[in-house]
Amino acid sequence: MATTKTDPKLALTANGAKKSKLSEGLTRDQLIQAYRFIYTSRRIDDREILLKRQQKIYFQMSGAGHEGIGVAAGLALKPGYDWFYPYYRDRALCLALGVKPYDMFLQGVGAANDPSSGGRQMPSHWSYPELHIVTQSSPTGSQILQAVGCAEAGRYLARHPKAAEVPASATGDYRRFKNVSFQGDEVTYVSLGDGTSSEGEFWEAMNAAALGKLPVVFCVEDNGYAISVPVEVQTAGGSISRLVSGFPNFHFEEVDGTDPVASYAAFQRATRYCREGHGPAFVHAHVIRPYSHSLSDDERLYRPDAERERDSQRDPVTRTQMFLLREGILDEKGINQLEKEVEAELQIAVDQALEALPPAPESIMNFVYSPDLDPASSVFDTPAAVAELPADGKKPAGKTMADLITTTLRDEMKRDERIVIFGEDVADCSREEYLKRKLVKGKGGVFKLTFGLQAEFGNDRVFNAPLAEAAIVGRATGMATRGLKPVVEIQFFDYIWPAMMQIRDELSVIRWRSNNGFSCPVVIRVAIGGYLTGGAIYHSQCGESVFTHIPGLRVVFPSNSQDAAGLLRTAIRCDDPVLFLEHKRLYRESFGRAAYPGPDYMVPFGKAKIVQPGTDLTVITYGAVVPRALQAAQKLEREQGVRVELIDLRCLNPFDWDTIAASVAKTNRALVAYEDTLSWGYGAEIAARIADKLFDQLDAPVRRVAAKDVFVAYQPILEDAILPQPNDLFLAMKELSEY
Ligand SMILES: Cc1ncc(C[n+]2csc(CCOP(=O)(O)OP(=O)(O)O)c2C)c(N)n1
Ligand SMILES: [Mg+2]
């Protein structure tokens, strides 16, 4: 694709150039309005800096120098129609899209009625649902993959308009709480700084957008620095335009971003290309950063005066002002009048914001999870269908966990057209014609759990993703923000870590940080665990406590087929993000096989199952330790007459404290057993709670059995020594019962 370059030297200062050319289709009123936004943006920054010095606000992040490109994007795109993933220097963009200065000052004071976050996020972290400005965070670049997912959702909904409808019978269904809207020619805007283009997620997003020919406008606001690091140290060759120029399907623009008119023209071309469905666009805007990185930074420490002086010649405020004067659009009196009006408006806004009430401390837990749909509620407690006996009267063979997960996915996909499945290798065959011509059978995941789903539902509902875990979760998050229900797969738990930023800093916290303005109830299915004889370090890990430590994320870990079906259905229909952990060793185990419990069977979250009742000792466990603990408990009863009450937690967040407490009150002894490494593991929290809350009931110390504090080794003899075995469980149970 061709790159359009605007020579910075020609823009705005080009004396004698024709007015119509300079205005690039912008009317006189729009040009005046553009200056008003630019000037307002700068003056809000100045006001905030003052307020910060007076300790009336707690943080300041300026958009100074970036106003030209921001206002241009705001004029070229449509609020409430297109979608926006801006970054912290996009104050002028937000003003142009309709955010009021008062709302910006409410961010600064951390007011309860700050529409972005209700005092939860720093200022300049924009979030305005009606305008389609999606909540942003502080990690540089974590918005980019979500923007790609957002664009994918728009296109999916345009192709599947019925998916947006909410069925009348949708009780206990996240769809009731999502207003889904889409436009056939919508565009998603995402911006970032020059430094942020070094993040891997940026490249994953560029690749995904190019692959999908998605209508995303990437805007790199290049002020030449990332805090103190200059662009030539950040970006090989010093030009991001040069580096990305090989991406196919893109339209490229490189422009002087301090010039709103040239920037507007660039955005007009870029958005036209996207709206017409040709693919994504890339706008590289050269801007300046006159106010240092932030108030905590003094750029004079690393930038000499001469360099800073050179930048100031291109200040968008003065340049736009000079442009209006030179073109006869406003005279000096008109400029003064406009600036006076802005000052008066800002004064009122500041005065009002300083009076605004702070949020109530009691509100801190609001919106960690959906306020509308509680997956622990009885709505999700439905009976299993009774399987009909075949004519010969013989009980049919039970289905494996793998079988029932596949069947549940299939039934949910039939019921809900918003479900899309993607991940590494999950499709039957990306080259669809091979399937159609019956040349191949299809793969459907390395464990084959998604086998047949692409063939049945089509490749826009089940598809392979590039090998990039952050992209899988980030794109899913963007899609879910728009109302889709992505059920994505991370092939092995051991490879979830590239997605950790997206899970920890985005997926789980979007609802809370936007004060319920946005939500993204994604399901992430992950194959986890060891006991594989040969899985070794990178195919056998557990580590669930890392995720149960994250507020806002539900974590589920079934031990048998029927629970897996019921819990997966709850995960899909609920309104919170869910990490659904599937133990590889249990996929095809003979333990816990069952008949399919039917297309409506659900198990509520946070309800444990008593695998075996007992009176002498409580064993609390989950996952692949359940069958091992059962074996040990049965042996203990046979040999010693000790009756163990075995609790399978099934769901780790929330977890069933009531069942644990009732059992320990009865047995007065507790053992917590888990496959993860012992120290700081999930069971450590359960043991601490029992010791804390049930101290008076205990006749013995709370014990734990878990893996050794080391990685899982390849050689089976070592693996056996590392992971908790039935005999370890037996010995611990025996010792505790004798205490
Ligand atoms: C993932 C991550 N790493 C580091 C930081 C700290 N940080 C905040 S802004 C910034 C520099 C960003 O530079 P650039 O992308 O060029 O944007 P600019 O501020 O220059 O507009 C850094 C390192 C962060 N917020 N997130
Ligand atoms: Mg920068």
XYZ file of C-alpha atoms in Angstrom, residues 75-520:
446
model
C -13.249 15.481 13.677
C -12.706 12.632 11.234
C -14.261 9.902 13.380
C -17.751 9.587 14.836
C -18.366 9.341 18.590
C -20.969 6.767 19.585
C -20.570 5.131 16.167
C -16.884 4.365 15.781
C -14.910 2.911 18.701
C -11.976 4.470 20.529
C -9.001 3.024 22.398
C -7.048 6.212 23.120
C -4.029 6.696 25.350
C -3.238 9.237 28.018
C -2.136 12.073 25.685
C -5.499 12.086 23.867
C -7.167 14.901 25.785
C -7.895 16.919 22.639
C -9.341 13.849 20.925
C -11.671 13.262 23.865
C -12.769 16.908 23.879
C -13.491 16.715 20.158
C -15.526 13.547 20.708
C -17.671 15.271 23.310
C -16.052 14.824 26.726
C -16.608 17.949 28.836
C -13.796 19.772 30.662
C -15.795 19.359 33.872
C -15.623 15.561 33.461
C -11.864 15.817 33.064
C -11.478 17.819 36.271
C -13.677 15.249 38.038
C -11.020 12.674 37.168
C -8.323 14.819 38.730
C -10.113 15.259 42.047
C -11.139 11.584 42.039
C -14.842 12.378 42.366
C -17.579 9.817 42.918
C -19.339 11.069 39.802
C -16.252 11.016 37.577
C -17.831 9.174 34.629
C -14.555 7.479 33.685
C -13.979 5.539 36.856
C -15.635 7.126 39.888
C -12.279 7.987 41.410
C -10.639 4.613 40.767
C -8.234 5.573 38.011
C -5.722 8.345 37.428
C -6.779 11.312 35.314
C -6.347 11.015 31.528
C -7.456 7.371 31.696
C -10.469 7.919 29.483
C -13.677 5.873 29.637
C -16.996 7.135 28.270
C -19.367 4.342 27.222
C -21.889 6.516 25.335
C -19.133 7.985 23.186
C -17.607 4.495 22.671
C -14.393 5.574 24.369
C -13.345 2.293 25.999
C -11.725 2.295 29.440
C -7.944 2.470 29.275
C -5.280 1.399 31.717
C -1.727 2.464 32.512
C 0.376 -0.348 30.998
C 1.628 1.090 27.742
C 0.151 -0.704 24.763
C -2.275 -3.100 26.442
C -5.188 -1.380 24.652
C -3.959 -2.256 21.160
C -4.980 -5.915 20.983
C -8.353 -5.082 22.452
C -8.927 -2.563 19.698
C -8.320 -5.355 17.198
C -10.873 -7.547 19.011
C -13.322 -4.659 19.054
C -13.041 -4.302 15.284
C -13.460 -8.052 14.862
C -16.620 -7.942 16.957
C -18.079 -5.161 14.809
C -17.463 -7.151 11.668
C -18.760 -10.388 13.212
C -21.972 -8.701 14.342
C -22.489 -7.162 10.915
C -22.281 -10.668 9.440
C -24.374 -12.236 12.222
C -26.903 -9.510 13.090
C -29.164 -11.975 14.886
C -26.405 -12.588 17.416
C -27.043 -9.117 18.814
C -30.600 -10.018 19.787
C -31.427 -11.087 23.318
C -33.756 -14.111 23.423
C -36.836 -13.688 25.603
C -35.878 -16.761 27.614
C -32.439 -15.455 28.565
C -32.695 -15.728 32.350
C -29.343 -16.487 33.881
C -27.658 -15.269 30.734
C -25.063 -12.523 30.333
C -26.801 -11.347 27.135
C -29.500 -9.627 29.144
C -26.938 -7.181 30.473
C -25.170 -6.161 27.269
C -26.472 -3.569 24.878
C -24.919 -4.611 21.640
C -24.647 -2.070 18.846
C -22.650 -2.131 15.625
C -22.348 -0.340 12.294
C -21.439 -1.931 9.009
C -18.737 0.643 8.254
C -17.525 1.406 11.766
C -13.853 2.042 12.466
C -11.847 1.374 15.617
C -9.269 3.994 16.558
C -6.293 3.070 18.719
C -3.393 5.314 19.658
C -0.037 4.857 21.296
C 3.255 6.638 21.761
C 6.439 6.027 19.798
C 8.016 4.196 22.740
C 5.015 1.920 23.104
C 5.508 0.642 19.578
C 8.365 -1.426 21.063
C 5.902 -3.565 23.015
C 5.341 -7.049 21.597
C 1.585 -6.612 21.838
C 1.801 -3.790 19.293
C 3.312 -6.164 16.735
C 0.837 -8.922 17.559
C -1.961 -6.431 16.980
C -0.530 -5.185 13.686
C -0.236 -8.768 12.482
C -3.765 -9.694 13.539
C -5.234 -6.550 11.961
C -3.386 -7.163 8.695
C -4.375 -10.841 8.644
C -8.031 -10.013 9.197
C -8.034 -6.834 7.028
C -9.730 -5.221 10.000
C -10.986 -1.620 10.073
C -8.562 -0.384 12.737
C -6.780 2.970 12.540
C -3.510 2.721 14.444
C -2.228 6.162 15.386
C 1.351 6.437 16.638
C 1.815 9.825 18.263
C 5.544 10.192 17.909
C 6.915 12.910 20.165
C 10.423 11.508 19.805
C 10.726 10.353 23.398
C 9.511 7.686 25.787
C 10.154 9.497 29.066
C 13.905 10.089 28.545
C 14.583 7.491 25.844
C 14.860 9.030 22.369
C 13.266 7.400 19.372
C 16.514 6.269 17.721
C 17.279 4.155 20.797
C 13.744 2.831 20.897
C 12.970 2.058 17.273
C 15.505 0.487 14.921
C 16.360 3.092 12.311
C 14.417 5.758 14.201
C 11.220 5.534 12.134
C 8.265 3.347 13.008
C 6.799 4.064 9.575
C 9.778 2.403 7.975
C 9.498 -0.660 10.224
C 5.808 -1.287 9.633
C 5.832 -0.525 5.925
C 5.989 -4.220 5.003
C 2.669 -5.132 6.620
C 0.208 -6.113 3.906
C -3.330 -4.762 3.551
C -2.524 -1.485 5.351
C -2.970 2.112 4.266
C -0.101 4.243 5.607
C 0.046 7.928 6.484
C 2.937 9.923 7.890
C 2.024 13.418 8.918
C 2.977 16.444 10.985
C 0.659 15.835 13.907
C 1.019 19.382 15.177
C -0.884 20.503 12.081
C -4.583 19.755 12.576
C -5.496 20.397 8.958
C -2.928 18.050 7.432
C -3.701 15.539 10.184
C -7.393 15.746 9.399
C -6.693 15.024 5.754
C -4.570 12.030 6.736
C -7.336 10.715 8.976
C -9.935 11.245 6.272
C -7.946 9.089 3.874
C -7.199 6.507 6.554
C -10.787 6.158 7.729
C -12.158 6.039 4.194
C -9.864 3.113 3.458
C -11.043 1.316 6.608
C -14.734 2.064 6.102
C -14.587 0.734 2.565
C -13.362 -2.563 3.990
C -9.874 -2.605 2.450
C -8.116 -3.196 5.769
C -6.410 -1.306 8.604
C -4.638 2.041 8.429
C -1.543 3.355 10.138
C -1.141 7.048 10.924
C 2.321 8.066 12.076
C 1.982 11.539 13.549
C 5.054 13.602 14.418
C 4.208 15.653 17.467
C 6.012 17.466 20.273
C 6.074 17.120 24.046
C 6.557 20.614 25.496
C 5.715 19.753 29.152
C 8.207 16.953 29.903
C 6.863 13.408 30.241
C 4.864 14.187 33.375
C 5.107 16.399 36.423
C 7.553 13.909 37.910
C 9.918 14.346 34.971
C 12.169 17.288 34.094
C 13.231 16.902 30.485
C 15.967 19.522 30.863
C 17.973 16.713 32.439
C 18.259 14.945 29.075
C 17.221 17.479 26.390
C 19.266 20.606 25.709
C 17.532 23.978 25.357
C 18.204 24.207 21.630
C 16.320 20.979 20.967
C 13.400 22.036 23.106
C 13.364 25.434 21.419
C 13.173 23.760 18.002
C 10.131 21.805 19.096
C 8.401 24.880 20.414
C 8.385 26.349 16.874
C 5.850 23.640 16.047
C 3.540 24.116 18.980
C 0.026 23.224 17.754
C -1.600 25.963 19.836
C 0.333 28.841 18.324
C 0.467 27.307 14.873
C -3.285 26.849 14.690
C -3.853 30.317 16.057
C -1.523 31.800 13.418
C -3.283 29.799 10.764
C -6.692 31.211 11.686
C -5.292 34.740 11.677
C -3.430 34.333 8.425
C -6.380 32.762 6.647
C -8.655 35.503 7.915
C -10.857 33.005 9.715
C -10.563 34.854 13.008
C -8.938 38.190 13.760
C -7.077 38.993 16.934
C -10.279 40.122 18.616
C -11.984 36.871 17.681
C -9.103 34.827 19.067
C -9.132 36.794 22.313
C -12.880 36.378 22.605
C -12.665 32.608 22.067
C -9.885 32.232 24.601
C -11.787 34.326 27.138
C -14.835 32.101 26.715
C -12.701 28.995 27.245
C -11.096 30.459 30.383
C -14.538 31.299 31.796
C -15.840 27.808 31.043
C -12.811 26.192 32.671
C -13.114 28.386 35.753
C -16.683 27.212 36.291
C -15.691 23.596 35.627
C -12.794 23.731 38.107
C -14.909 25.394 40.787
C -17.625 22.775 40.407
C -15.197 19.859 40.333
C -13.498 21.036 43.519
C -16.910 20.849 45.204
C -17.617 17.321 43.951
C -18.023 14.590 46.531
C -15.446 11.819 46.791
C -16.562 8.196 46.475
C -17.694 6.413 49.646
C -15.176 3.942 51.103
C -18.024 1.432 51.379
C -18.177 1.343 47.577
C -14.745 -0.212 47.072
C -16.018 -3.716 46.352
C -18.683 -2.586 43.885
C -18.243 -3.988 40.386
C -15.368 -6.342 41.053
C -17.877 -8.774 39.551
C -21.127 -8.357 37.676
C -23.760 -6.711 39.873
C -26.458 -8.261 37.661
C -25.718 -11.941 37.534
C -24.177 -13.970 40.337
C -22.798 -17.290 39.050
C -23.048 -18.674 42.583
C -26.812 -18.115 42.621
C -29.539 -20.735 42.314
C -30.241 -19.672 38.703
C -27.175 -21.718 37.826
C -28.250 -24.719 39.872
C -30.124 -26.953 37.441
C -30.678 -30.708 37.559
C -28.935 -33.143 35.259
C -31.119 -34.711 32.609
C -31.772 -38.367 33.343
C -30.234 -40.462 30.619
C -32.601 -42.897 28.987
C -31.556 -46.500 29.296
C -30.930 -48.176 25.942
C -33.260 -50.992 24.833
C -30.916 -53.699 26.115
C -31.254 -52.215 29.623
C -27.466 -51.998 30.043
C -26.080 -48.788 31.506
C -24.230 -46.957 28.707
C -20.516 -46.337 29.122
C -19.813 -42.998 30.774
C -18.423 -40.161 28.706
C -15.004 -38.700 29.354
C -14.403 -35.163 30.510
C -13.050 -34.405 27.035
C -16.263 -35.697 25.413
C -18.532 -33.694 27.666
C -16.577 -30.464 27.279
C -16.916 -30.814 23.505
C -20.623 -31.576 23.741
C -21.202 -28.641 26.066
C -19.357 -26.286 23.728
C -21.412 -27.562 20.807
C -24.737 -27.155 22.594
C -23.862 -23.673 23.841
C -22.764 -22.603 20.364
C -26.121 -23.743 19.011
C -27.909 -21.754 21.660
C -25.861 -18.560 21.509
C -24.583 -17.104 18.262
C -22.356 -14.680 20.139
C -19.975 -17.482 21.061
C -16.760 -17.575 19.054
C -13.965 -20.037 19.697
C -10.363 -19.355 18.811
C -6.878 -20.224 19.941
C -3.908 -22.218 18.715
C -4.905 -25.237 16.606
C -8.525 -25.189 17.761
C -9.970 -25.217 14.244
C -10.525 -28.428 12.353
C -8.567 -27.126 9.399
C -7.778 -23.522 8.489
C -7.693 -24.427 4.800
C -11.408 -24.912 4.687
C -11.487 -26.362 1.191
C -9.638 -29.442 2.460
C -12.519 -30.080 4.824
C -15.152 -29.348 2.216
C -13.562 -31.702 -0.259
C -13.231 -34.245 2.540
C -9.481 -34.501 1.963
C -8.826 -34.339 5.700
C -10.707 -35.170 8.861
C -9.710 -32.086 10.846
C -7.782 -31.554 14.074
C -9.818 -29.500 16.567
C -7.188 -28.734 19.186
C -4.089 -30.575 20.369
C -6.368 -32.425 22.791
C -9.174 -32.532 20.168
C -11.742 -30.905 22.425
C -12.925 -28.522 19.719
C -13.001 -31.197 17.044
C -15.917 -30.838 14.634
C -16.951 -27.374 15.802
C -15.501 -25.474 12.833
C -17.082 -27.971 10.459
C -20.433 -27.495 12.160
C -20.456 -23.752 12.882
C -18.206 -22.288 10.200
C -14.805 -20.707 10.299
C -15.922 -17.280 11.430
C -17.084 -18.879 14.693
C -14.236 -21.348 15.212
C -10.803 -20.388 13.944
C -7.093 -20.648 14.523
C -5.259 -17.684 16.006
C -1.608 -16.814 15.395
C 0.702 -18.288 18.018
C 0.473 -15.326 20.403
C -1.209 -15.805 23.774
C -1.480 -12.107 24.651
C -3.275 -11.631 21.350
C -5.697 -14.450 22.099
C -6.745 -12.952 25.424
C -6.470 -9.307 24.316
C -8.581 -9.798 21.211
C -11.109 -11.810 23.216
C -11.308 -8.982 25.738
C -12.056 -6.460 23.003
C -14.707 -8.746 21.519
C -16.378 -9.348 24.876
C -16.421 -5.616 25.584
C -18.642 -5.354 22.509
C -20.947 -8.144 23.692
C -19.569 -11.282 22.077
C -18.767 -14.354 24.169
C -15.290 -15.540 23.178
C -14.454 -18.967 24.563
C -10.734 -19.029 23.871
C -8.181 -21.727 24.481
C -4.686 -21.447 25.908
C -3.094 -24.640 24.710
C -1.090 -25.370 27.867
C -1.196 -23.592 31.221
C 2.599 -23.406 30.967
C 2.178 -20.933 28.081
C -0.368 -18.654 29.657
C 2.301 -16.210 30.824
C 2.527 -14.072 27.660
C -1.173 -13.353 28.291
C -0.631 -12.450 31.932
C -0.647 -8.690 31.340
C -3.950 -8.973 29.521
C -5.455 -11.198 32.213
C -4.144 -9.365 35.266
C -4.225 -5.749 34.112
C -7.124 -5.806 31.663
C -9.590 -8.682 31.553
C -10.130 -8.964 35.292
C -10.233 -5.260 36.105
C -12.100 -3.609 33.230
C -15.449 -3.641 35.009
C -14.070 -2.328 38.302
C -11.846 0.370 36.869
C -14.613 1.711 34.621
C -17.062 1.701 37.538
C -19.234 -0.771 35.615
C -19.038 1.247 32.404
C -17.565 -1.736 30.527
C -17.305 -5.478 31.080
C -15.696 -8.380 29.232
